[in-house]
Amino acid sequence: MAQSPVPPAAAPRRFRPATEVVHGGTLRSQFSETSESLFLTQGFVYPTAEAAEARFKGDDPGFIYSRFSNPTVAMFEERMARLEGAEDARATASGMAAVTAALFCMLKAGDHVVAPRAMFGSCLYVIEELLPRYGVASTLIDGKDLDQWRAAVQPNTRAFFLETPTNPTLEIVDIAGVAAIAKASGITTIVDNVFATALHQSPLELGADVVVYSATKHIDGQGRCLGGVILSSKQWIADHLHNYLRQTGPSLSPFNAWVLLKALETFPLRVERQTASAARLADHLAGTPGIARLIYPGRADHPQAALVKRQMRAGSTLIAFEFTGGKAAAFAFSNALELVKISNNLGDAKSLITHPSTTTHQRLTPEAQAALGINAGLLRLSVGLEDVEDLIEDIDRGLAAAAAVSPASADAAA
Ligand SMILES: *Cc1c(COP(=O)(O)O)cnc(C)c1O
């Protein structure tokens, strides 16, 4: 190698984020390639036994084994750290591997976690069902209410976990408010920033300690591979995460890291465009007869618009809306779409529609769904990269089909 094989451990941003996602973290081999290389290798060889010894002792910072680190994965981690403005980052095989690792690496039996009830289903499983098996208790609250965060704190509370905007009703949790309560009691705040994206929300600047992403969503943004990333201070990663990841091995494949690394180059362009289209579609849907509730964080009529303004730079790429005609209208709408696909994913180049009560949230009881604001008429739309005029025409096809379902019979069907 013509230059050091290891990137400077998360160097501070030199350029603006849109530039860092193109160049940040690039490592070039002796061939001086333009596009980043895919190092599809499990291990690394050493010129001498002494070199191997130095590598293992940490005197030489090169690579040892791809469960620990890999050049392509390291490029992705460094680029993510620069995008987020974080000191350091570690990649994982999926978003859930990132969430699980961020919690398990710092918790032990006897600890306590506080989290909102409104949360991505698998995150709820980890906190409500898995952690208690290992002696970590949890309290679930209404995350919008700062008093409930305060009241839930116990002497053994170690972590606050939250996502905002929430899935699927796009409620907002006050990151700065929650982080201030946490700081006062030495509690670590972990934010799942998937829905807002790094482009529109910076939890670390608002006082959070750790940010996690499912890179499967907007970071890939083209529906190809799973991935996750955890970002924090060098200190937190060294103290909690570094050894946990090396020894338990939820490692990101170098191939997937390469896809995600290249995807980052267009991440700001894609998310900006998807956000602009989401804002257009939200305005188009608002006030449509038959839609009882339209929720888009970028609109002035969002119930927490002032808080959105304080912590988000834009409304992001998801819209939720509820038909008065219940399930029949929601299904008629979804089935009439030609362009927008029925899928439970989000953040994709392709626009996707989801009916949470029968898919992502179907394991919840009707009462639990109702408590989260999910009813049979609710749909979640993830806005993609198609021409917005084509999307509007597609939405209009759906609206016509929903209107054809008589509200009376639709209510009965729901
Ligand atoms: C998708 C998602 C996850 C899980 O990510 P995977 O890559 O599917 O494991 C976690 N949190 C949120 C908010 C998500 O949207």
Coordinates of N, CA and C in Angstrom, one line a residue, residues 168-348:
P168 N -45.9 4.5 13.1 CA -46.1 5.2 11.8 C -46.8 6.5 11.8
T169 N -47.0 7.0 13.1 CA -47.9 8.2 13.2 C -47.1 9.5 13.2
L170 N -45.8 9.4 13.1 CA -45.0 10.6 12.9 C -45.1 11.6 14.0
E171 N -45.2 11.1 15.2 CA -45.2 11.9 16.4 C -43.7 12.4 16.7
I172 N -43.5 13.5 17.3 CA -42.2 14.0 17.6 C -41.9 14.0 19.0
V173 N -40.7 13.5 19.3 CA -40.1 13.5 20.7 C -39.1 14.6 20.8
D174 N -39.2 15.4 21.8 CA -38.3 16.5 22.0 C -36.9 16.0 22.5
I175 N -36.0 15.9 21.5 CA -34.7 15.3 21.8 C -33.9 16.1 22.8
A176 N -33.9 17.4 22.6 CA -33.1 18.3 23.6 C -33.7 18.2 25.0
G177 N -35.0 18.1 25.1 CA -35.7 18.0 26.4 C -35.4 16.7 27.1
V178 N -35.5 15.6 26.3 CA -35.2 14.3 26.9 C -33.7 14.2 27.3
A179 N -32.8 14.7 26.4 CA -31.4 14.6 26.7 C -31.0 15.4 27.9
A180 N -31.7 16.5 28.1 CA -31.4 17.3 29.3 C -31.8 16.6 30.6
I181 N -33.0 15.9 30.6 CA -33.4 15.1 31.7 C -32.4 14.0 32.0
A182 N -31.9 13.3 30.9 CA -31.0 12.2 31.0 C -29.6 12.7 31.6
K183 N -29.1 13.9 31.1 CA -27.8 14.4 31.5 C -27.8 14.6 33.0
A184 N -29.0 15.1 33.5 CA -29.0 15.5 34.9 C -28.9 14.2 35.8
S185 N -29.2 13.1 35.3 CA -29.1 11.8 36.1 C -28.0 10.9 35.5
G186 N -27.1 11.3 34.7 CA -26.1 10.5 34.1 C -26.6 9.3 33.3
I187 N -27.7 9.6 32.6 CA -28.3 8.6 31.7 C -27.9 8.8 30.3
T188 N -27.7 7.7 29.5 CA -27.3 7.8 28.1 C -28.5 7.8 27.3
T189 N -28.6 8.8 26.3 CA -29.7 8.9 25.4 C -29.3 8.4 24.1
I190 N -30.1 7.4 23.6 CA -29.8 6.7 22.3 C -31.0 7.1 21.4
V191 N -30.7 7.7 20.2 CA -31.8 8.1 19.3 C -31.7 7.2 18.0
D192 N -32.8 6.6 17.6 CA -33.0 5.9 16.4 C -33.4 7.0 15.4
N193 N -32.5 7.4 14.5 CA -32.8 8.6 13.6 C -33.2 8.3 12.2
V194 N -33.8 7.1 12.0 CA -34.1 6.6 10.7 C -35.1 7.5 10.0
F195 N -36.2 7.8 10.6 CA -37.2 8.5 9.9 C -36.8 10.0 9.5
A196 N -36.1 10.6 10.4 CA -35.6 12.0 10.0 C -34.5 12.0 9.1
T197 N -33.6 11.1 9.2 CA -32.3 11.0 8.4 C -31.3 12.0 8.9
A198 N -30.0 11.7 8.7 CA -28.9 12.6 9.0 C -29.1 14.0 8.3
L199 N -29.8 14.0 7.2 CA -29.9 15.3 6.5 C -30.8 16.2 7.2
H200 N -31.8 15.8 7.9 CA -32.8 16.7 8.5 C -32.7 16.8 10.0
Q201 N -32.0 15.9 10.7 CA -32.0 16.0 12.1 C -30.6 15.5 12.7
S202 N -30.1 16.3 13.6 CA -28.7 15.9 14.2 C -28.9 15.7 15.7
P203 N -29.2 14.5 16.1 CA -29.5 14.3 17.6 C -28.3 14.6 18.4
L204 N -27.1 14.3 18.0 CA -25.9 14.6 18.8 C -25.8 16.1 19.1
E205 N -26.1 16.9 18.2 CA -26.1 18.4 18.4 C -27.2 18.8 19.4
L206 N -28.2 18.0 19.5 CA -29.3 18.3 20.4 C -29.1 17.7 21.8
G207 N -28.0 17.1 21.9 CA -27.6 16.6 23.3 C -27.7 15.1 23.5
A208 N -28.1 14.3 22.4 CA -28.1 12.9 22.6 C -26.7 12.3 22.6
D209 N -26.5 11.1 23.1 CA -25.2 10.6 23.2 C -24.8 9.6 22.1
V210 N -25.9 8.9 21.6 CA -25.7 7.8 20.6 C -26.8 8.0 19.6
V211 N -26.4 7.8 18.3 CA -27.4 7.8 17.2 C -27.2 6.4 16.5
V212 N -28.4 5.8 16.2 CA -28.4 4.5 15.5 C -29.2 4.7 14.2
Y213 N -28.8 4.0 13.2 CA -29.5 4.0 11.9 C -29.7 2.5 11.4
S214 N -30.8 2.3 10.8 CA -31.0 1.2 9.8 C -30.5 1.8 8.5
A215 N -29.3 1.4 8.0 CA -28.8 1.8 6.7 C -29.6 1.3 5.6
T216 N -30.4 0.2 5.9 CA -31.3 -0.4 5.0 C -32.2 0.6 4.3
K217 N -32.5 1.7 5.0 CA -33.5 2.7 4.6 C -32.9 3.7 3.7
H218 N -32.9 5.0 4.1 CA -32.5 6.0 3.2 C -31.0 5.9 2.8
I219 N -30.2 5.3 3.6 CA -28.7 5.3 3.3 C -28.5 4.5 2.1
D220 N -29.0 3.2 2.1 CA -29.0 2.5 0.8 C -29.9 3.2 -0.2
G221 N -31.2 3.3 0.3 CA -32.2 4.1 -0.5 C -32.6 3.5 -1.8
Q222 N -32.0 2.3 -2.1 CA -32.3 1.7 -3.4 C -32.7 0.2 -3.3
G223 N -33.1 -0.1 -2.0 CA -33.8 -1.4 -1.8 C -32.9 -2.6 -1.9
R224 N -31.6 -2.5 -1.7 CA -30.7 -3.6 -2.0 C -30.2 -4.4 -0.8
C225 N -29.6 -3.8 0.2 CA -29.0 -4.6 1.3 C -29.3 -4.0 2.6
L226 N -29.3 -4.9 3.6 CA -29.5 -4.5 5.0 C -28.2 -3.9 5.5
G227 N -28.3 -3.0 6.5 CA -27.1 -2.5 7.2 C -27.5 -1.7 8.3
G228 N -26.6 -1.4 9.3 CA -26.8 -0.6 10.4 C -25.6 0.2 10.8
V229 N -25.8 1.3 11.5 CA -24.6 2.0 12.0 C -24.9 2.7 13.3
I230 N -23.9 2.7 14.2 CA -24.0 3.3 15.5 C -22.9 4.4 15.6
L231 N -23.4 5.6 16.0 CA -22.4 6.8 16.0 C -22.4 7.4 17.4
S232 N -21.2 7.7 17.9 CA -21.2 8.3 19.2 C -19.8 9.0 19.4
S233 N -19.4 9.3 20.6 CA -18.1 9.8 21.0 C -17.1 8.6 20.9
K234 N -15.8 9.0 20.7 CA -14.8 8.0 20.7 C -14.8 7.2 22.1
Q235 N -15.0 8.0 23.1 CA -15.0 7.5 24.5 C -16.1 6.4 24.7
W236 N -17.3 6.7 24.3 CA -18.4 5.8 24.5 C -18.2 4.5 23.7
I237 N -17.7 4.7 22.4 CA -17.5 3.5 21.6 C -16.3 2.7 22.2
A238 N -15.3 3.3 22.7 CA -14.2 2.6 23.3 C -14.6 1.9 24.5
D239 N -15.4 2.6 25.4 CA -15.8 2.0 26.7 C -16.8 0.9 26.6
H240 N -17.7 1.0 25.6 CA -18.8 0.1 25.6 C -18.9 -0.8 24.3
L241 N -18.8 -0.2 23.2 CA -19.2 -0.9 21.9 C -18.1 -1.7 21.3
H242 N -16.8 -1.1 21.3 CA -15.7 -1.7 20.6 C -15.6 -3.2 20.8
N243 N -15.3 -3.6 22.0 CA -15.1 -5.0 22.3 C -16.4 -5.8 22.2
Y244 N -17.5 -5.3 22.5 CA -18.8 -6.0 22.4 C -19.0 -6.4 20.9
L245 N -18.7 -5.5 19.9 CA -18.9 -5.8 18.5 C -17.9 -6.9 18.1
R246 N -16.6 -6.7 18.5 CA -15.6 -7.6 18.0 C -15.8 -9.0 18.5
Q247 N -16.3 -9.1 19.7 CA -16.5 -10.5 20.3 C -17.8 -11.1 19.9
T248 N -18.9 -10.3 19.7 CA -20.2 -10.9 19.4 C -20.5 -11.0 17.9
G249 N -19.8 -10.2 17.1 CA -19.8 -10.4 15.6 C -21.0 -10.1 14.8
P250 N -21.8 -9.0 15.1 CA -22.9 -8.6 14.2 C -22.4 -7.8 13.0
S251 N -21.3 -8.2 12.4 CA -20.5 -7.4 11.5 C -21.2 -7.2 10.1
L252 N -21.0 -6.0 9.6 CA -21.5 -5.7 8.2 C -20.6 -6.4 7.2
S253 N -21.2 -7.0 6.2 CA -20.5 -7.7 5.1 C -19.8 -6.6 4.3
P254 N -18.5 -6.8 3.9 CA -17.8 -5.8 3.1 C -18.6 -5.5 1.8
F255 N -19.2 -6.5 1.3 CA -20.0 -6.2 0.1 C -21.1 -5.2 0.3
N256 N -21.9 -5.5 1.4 CA -22.9 -4.5 1.7 C -22.4 -3.1 2.1
A257 N -21.2 -3.1 2.8 CA -20.6 -1.9 3.1 C -20.2 -1.1 1.9
W258 N -19.8 -1.8 0.9 CA -19.4 -1.1 -0.4 C -20.7 -0.5 -1.1
V259 N -21.7 -1.3 -1.1 CA -23.0 -0.8 -1.7 C -23.4 0.5 -0.9
L260 N -23.4 0.4 0.4 CA -23.8 1.6 1.2 C -22.9 2.8 1.1
L261 N -21.6 2.5 1.0 CA -20.6 3.5 0.8 C -20.9 4.3 -0.5
K262 N -21.1 3.6 -1.5 CA -21.4 4.3 -2.8 C -22.7 4.9 -2.8
A263 N -23.7 4.4 -2.1 CA -25.0 5.0 -2.0 C -24.9 6.3 -1.2
L264 N -24.0 6.4 -0.3 CA -23.9 7.7 0.5 C -23.6 8.9 -0.4
E265 N -22.9 8.6 -1.6 CA -22.5 9.7 -2.5 C -23.7 10.5 -2.9
T266 N -24.8 9.8 -3.1 CA -26.1 10.4 -3.6 C -27.1 10.6 -2.5
F267 N -26.8 10.3 -1.3 CA -27.7 10.4 -0.2 C -28.4 11.7 0.0
P268 N -27.6 12.8 0.0 CA -28.3 14.1 0.2 C -29.2 14.5 -0.9
L269 N -28.7 14.2 -2.2 CA -29.5 14.5 -3.4 C -30.9 13.7 -3.3
R270 N -30.8 12.5 -3.0 CA -32.0 11.6 -3.0 C -32.9 12.1 -1.9
V271 N -32.4 12.3 -0.7 CA -33.3 12.6 0.4 C -33.9 14.0 0.3
E272 N -33.2 14.9 -0.3 CA -33.7 16.2 -0.6 C -34.9 16.2 -1.6
R273 N -34.7 15.4 -2.6 CA -35.7 15.3 -3.6 C -36.9 14.5 -3.1
Q274 N -36.7 13.4 -2.3 CA -37.8 12.7 -1.8 C -38.6 13.6 -0.8
T275 N -37.9 14.4 0.0 CA -38.5 15.3 0.9 C -39.4 16.4 0.2
A276 N -38.8 16.9 -0.9 CA -39.6 17.9 -1.6 C -40.9 17.3 -2.2
S277 N -40.8 16.1 -2.7 CA -41.9 15.4 -3.2 C -42.9 15.1 -2.1
A278 N -42.4 14.7 -0.9 CA -43.3 14.3 0.2 C -44.1 15.6 0.6
A279 N -43.4 16.7 0.6 CA -44.1 18.0 1.0 C -45.2 18.3 0.0
R280 N -44.9 18.1 -1.3 CA -45.9 18.3 -2.3 C -47.1 17.4 -2.1
L281 N -46.8 16.1 -1.9 CA -47.9 15.1 -1.8 C -48.7 15.4 -0.5
A282 N -48.1 15.8 0.6 CA -48.8 16.1 1.8 C -49.8 17.2 1.6
D283 N -49.3 18.3 0.9 CA -50.2 19.4 0.6 C -51.4 18.9 -0.3
H284 N -51.1 18.0 -1.3 CA -52.1 17.6 -2.2 C -53.1 16.7 -1.4
L285 N -52.7 15.9 -0.5 CA -53.6 15.1 0.3 C -54.4 15.8 1.3
A286 N -53.8 16.9 1.9 CA -54.5 17.6 2.9 C -55.8 18.2 2.5
G287 N -56.8 18.1 3.3 CA -58.1 18.6 3.0 C -58.9 17.8 2.0
T288 N -58.4 16.7 1.5 CA -59.1 15.8 0.6 C -60.3 15.2 1.3
P289 N -61.5 15.3 0.7 CA -62.7 14.7 1.4 C -62.4 13.2 1.6
G290 N -62.8 12.7 2.8 CA -62.5 11.3 3.0 C -61.3 11.0 3.8
I291 N -60.4 12.0 3.9 CA -59.2 11.9 4.7 C -59.4 12.7 6.0
A292 N -59.4 11.9 7.1 CA -59.7 12.5 8.4 C -58.5 13.2 9.0
R293 N -57.3 12.6 8.8 CA -56.1 13.1 9.4 C -55.0 13.0 8.5
L294 N -54.2 14.0 8.3 CA -53.0 14.0 7.4 C -51.9 14.4 8.3
I295 N -50.9 13.6 8.5 CA -49.7 13.9 9.4 C -48.5 14.0 8.5
Y296 N -47.9 15.2 8.5 CA -46.6 15.3 7.8 C -45.8 16.4 8.7
P297 N -44.7 16.0 9.2 CA -43.9 16.9 10.1 C -43.5 18.2 9.4
G298 N -43.5 18.3 8.1 CA -43.1 19.5 7.4 C -44.3 20.5 7.3
R299 N -45.5 20.2 7.7 CA -46.6 21.1 7.5 C -46.9 21.8 8.8
A300 N -47.4 23.0 8.6 CA -47.7 23.9 9.8 C -48.8 23.3 10.6
D301 N -49.7 22.4 10.1 CA -50.8 21.8 10.9 C -50.3 20.5 11.6
H302 N -49.0 20.2 11.6 CA -48.6 19.0 12.4 C -48.8 19.4 13.9
P303 N -49.4 18.5 14.7 CA -49.7 18.9 16.1 C -48.5 19.4 16.9
Q304 N -47.3 19.1 16.4 CA -46.1 19.5 17.2 C -45.2 20.4 16.2
A305 N -45.8 21.2 15.4 CA -45.1 22.0 14.4 C -44.0 22.8 15.0
A306 N -44.2 23.4 16.2 CA -43.2 24.3 16.8 C -41.9 23.4 17.1
L307 N -42.2 22.2 17.7 CA -41.1 21.4 18.0 C -40.3 20.9 16.8
V308 N -41.1 20.6 15.7 CA -40.5 20.2 14.5 C -39.5 21.2 14.0
K309 N -39.9 22.5 14.1 CA -39.1 23.6 13.7 C -37.8 23.7 14.5
R310 N -37.9 23.4 15.8 CA -36.7 23.5 16.6 C -35.7 22.4 16.3
Q311 N -36.2 21.2 16.0 CA -35.2 20.1 15.9 C -35.0 19.4 14.6
M312 N -35.9 19.8 13.6 CA -35.7 19.2 12.3 C -35.5 20.3 11.2
R313 N -34.7 20.0 10.2 CA -34.5 21.0 9.2 C -35.5 20.9 8.1
A314 N -36.3 19.8 8.0 CA -37.3 19.6 7.0 C -38.2 18.4 7.5
G315 N -39.3 18.2 6.8 CA -40.3 17.2 7.3 C -40.0 15.8 6.9
S316 N -38.9 15.5 6.1 CA -38.5 14.2 5.7 C -39.5 13.5 4.7
T317 N -39.4 12.2 4.6 CA -39.9 11.6 3.4 C -41.1 10.7 3.6
L318 N -41.7 10.8 4.8 CA -42.8 9.9 5.1 C -44.1 10.8 5.5
I319 N -45.2 10.2 5.0 CA -46.5 10.9 5.3 C -47.4 9.8 5.9
A320 N -48.3 10.2 6.8 CA -49.3 9.3 7.3 C -50.7 9.9 7.1
F321 N -51.6 9.1 6.7 CA -53.0 9.7 6.6 C -54.0 8.6 6.8
E322 N -55.2 9.1 7.2 CA -56.2 8.2 7.7 C -57.5 8.5 7.0
F323 N -58.1 7.4 6.4 CA -59.4 7.5 5.7 C -60.5 7.4 6.7
T324 N -61.5 8.2 6.5 CA -62.8 8.1 7.4 C -63.4 6.7 7.0
G325 N -63.2 6.3 5.8 CA -63.8 5.0 5.3 C -63.1 3.8 5.9
G326 N -62.2 3.9 6.8 CA -61.6 2.7 7.5 C -60.8 1.8 6.5
K327 N -60.8 0.6 6.9 CA -59.9 -0.4 6.2 C -60.3 -0.5 4.7
A328 N -61.6 -0.5 4.4 CA -62.1 -0.7 3.0 C -61.6 0.4 2.2
A329 N -61.6 1.7 2.7 CA -61.1 2.8 1.9 C -59.6 2.7 1.7
A330 N -58.9 2.4 2.8 CA -57.4 2.3 2.8 C -57.0 1.2 1.8
F331 N -57.7 0.1 1.8 CA -57.3 -1.0 0.9 C -57.7 -0.6 -0.5
A332 N -58.8 0.0 -0.8 CA -59.2 0.4 -2.1 C -58.2 1.4 -2.7
F333 N -57.8 2.3 -1.8 CA -56.7 3.3 -2.2 C -55.4 2.5 -2.6
S334 N -55.0 1.7 -1.8 CA -53.7 1.0 -2.0 C -53.8 0.1 -3.3
N335 N -54.9 -0.6 -3.4 CA -55.0 -1.5 -4.6 C -55.1 -0.8 -5.9
A336 N -55.6 0.5 -5.9 CA -55.8 1.2 -7.1 C -54.5 1.9 -7.6
L337 N -53.4 1.9 -6.7 CA -52.2 2.6 -7.1 C -51.4 1.7 -8.2
E338 N -50.9 2.4 -9.2 CA -50.2 1.7 -10.2 C -48.7 1.8 -10.0
L339 N -48.3 3.0 -9.5 CA -46.9 3.4 -9.4 C -46.4 3.0 -8.0
V340 N -47.1 3.5 -7.0 CA -46.7 3.3 -5.6 C -46.9 1.8 -5.3
K341 N -45.9 1.2 -4.7 CA -45.9 -0.2 -4.5 C -46.4 -0.5 -3.0
I342 N -47.1 -1.6 -2.8 CA -47.5 -2.0 -1.5 C -46.3 -2.7 -0.9
S343 N -45.7 -2.2 0.2 CA -44.6 -2.8 0.8 C -44.4 -2.2 2.2
N344 N -43.8 -2.9 3.1 CA -43.6 -2.4 4.5 C -42.3 -1.7 4.6
N345 N -41.5 -1.6 3.6 CA -40.2 -0.9 3.7 C -40.4 0.6 3.6
L346 N -39.3 1.4 3.7 CA -39.3 2.8 3.6 C -38.0 3.4 3.2
G347 N -38.0 4.6 2.7 CA -36.7 5.3 2.4 C -36.2 4.9 1.0
D348 N -37.0 4.1 0.3 CA -36.5 3.6 -1.0 C -36.8 4.6 -2.1

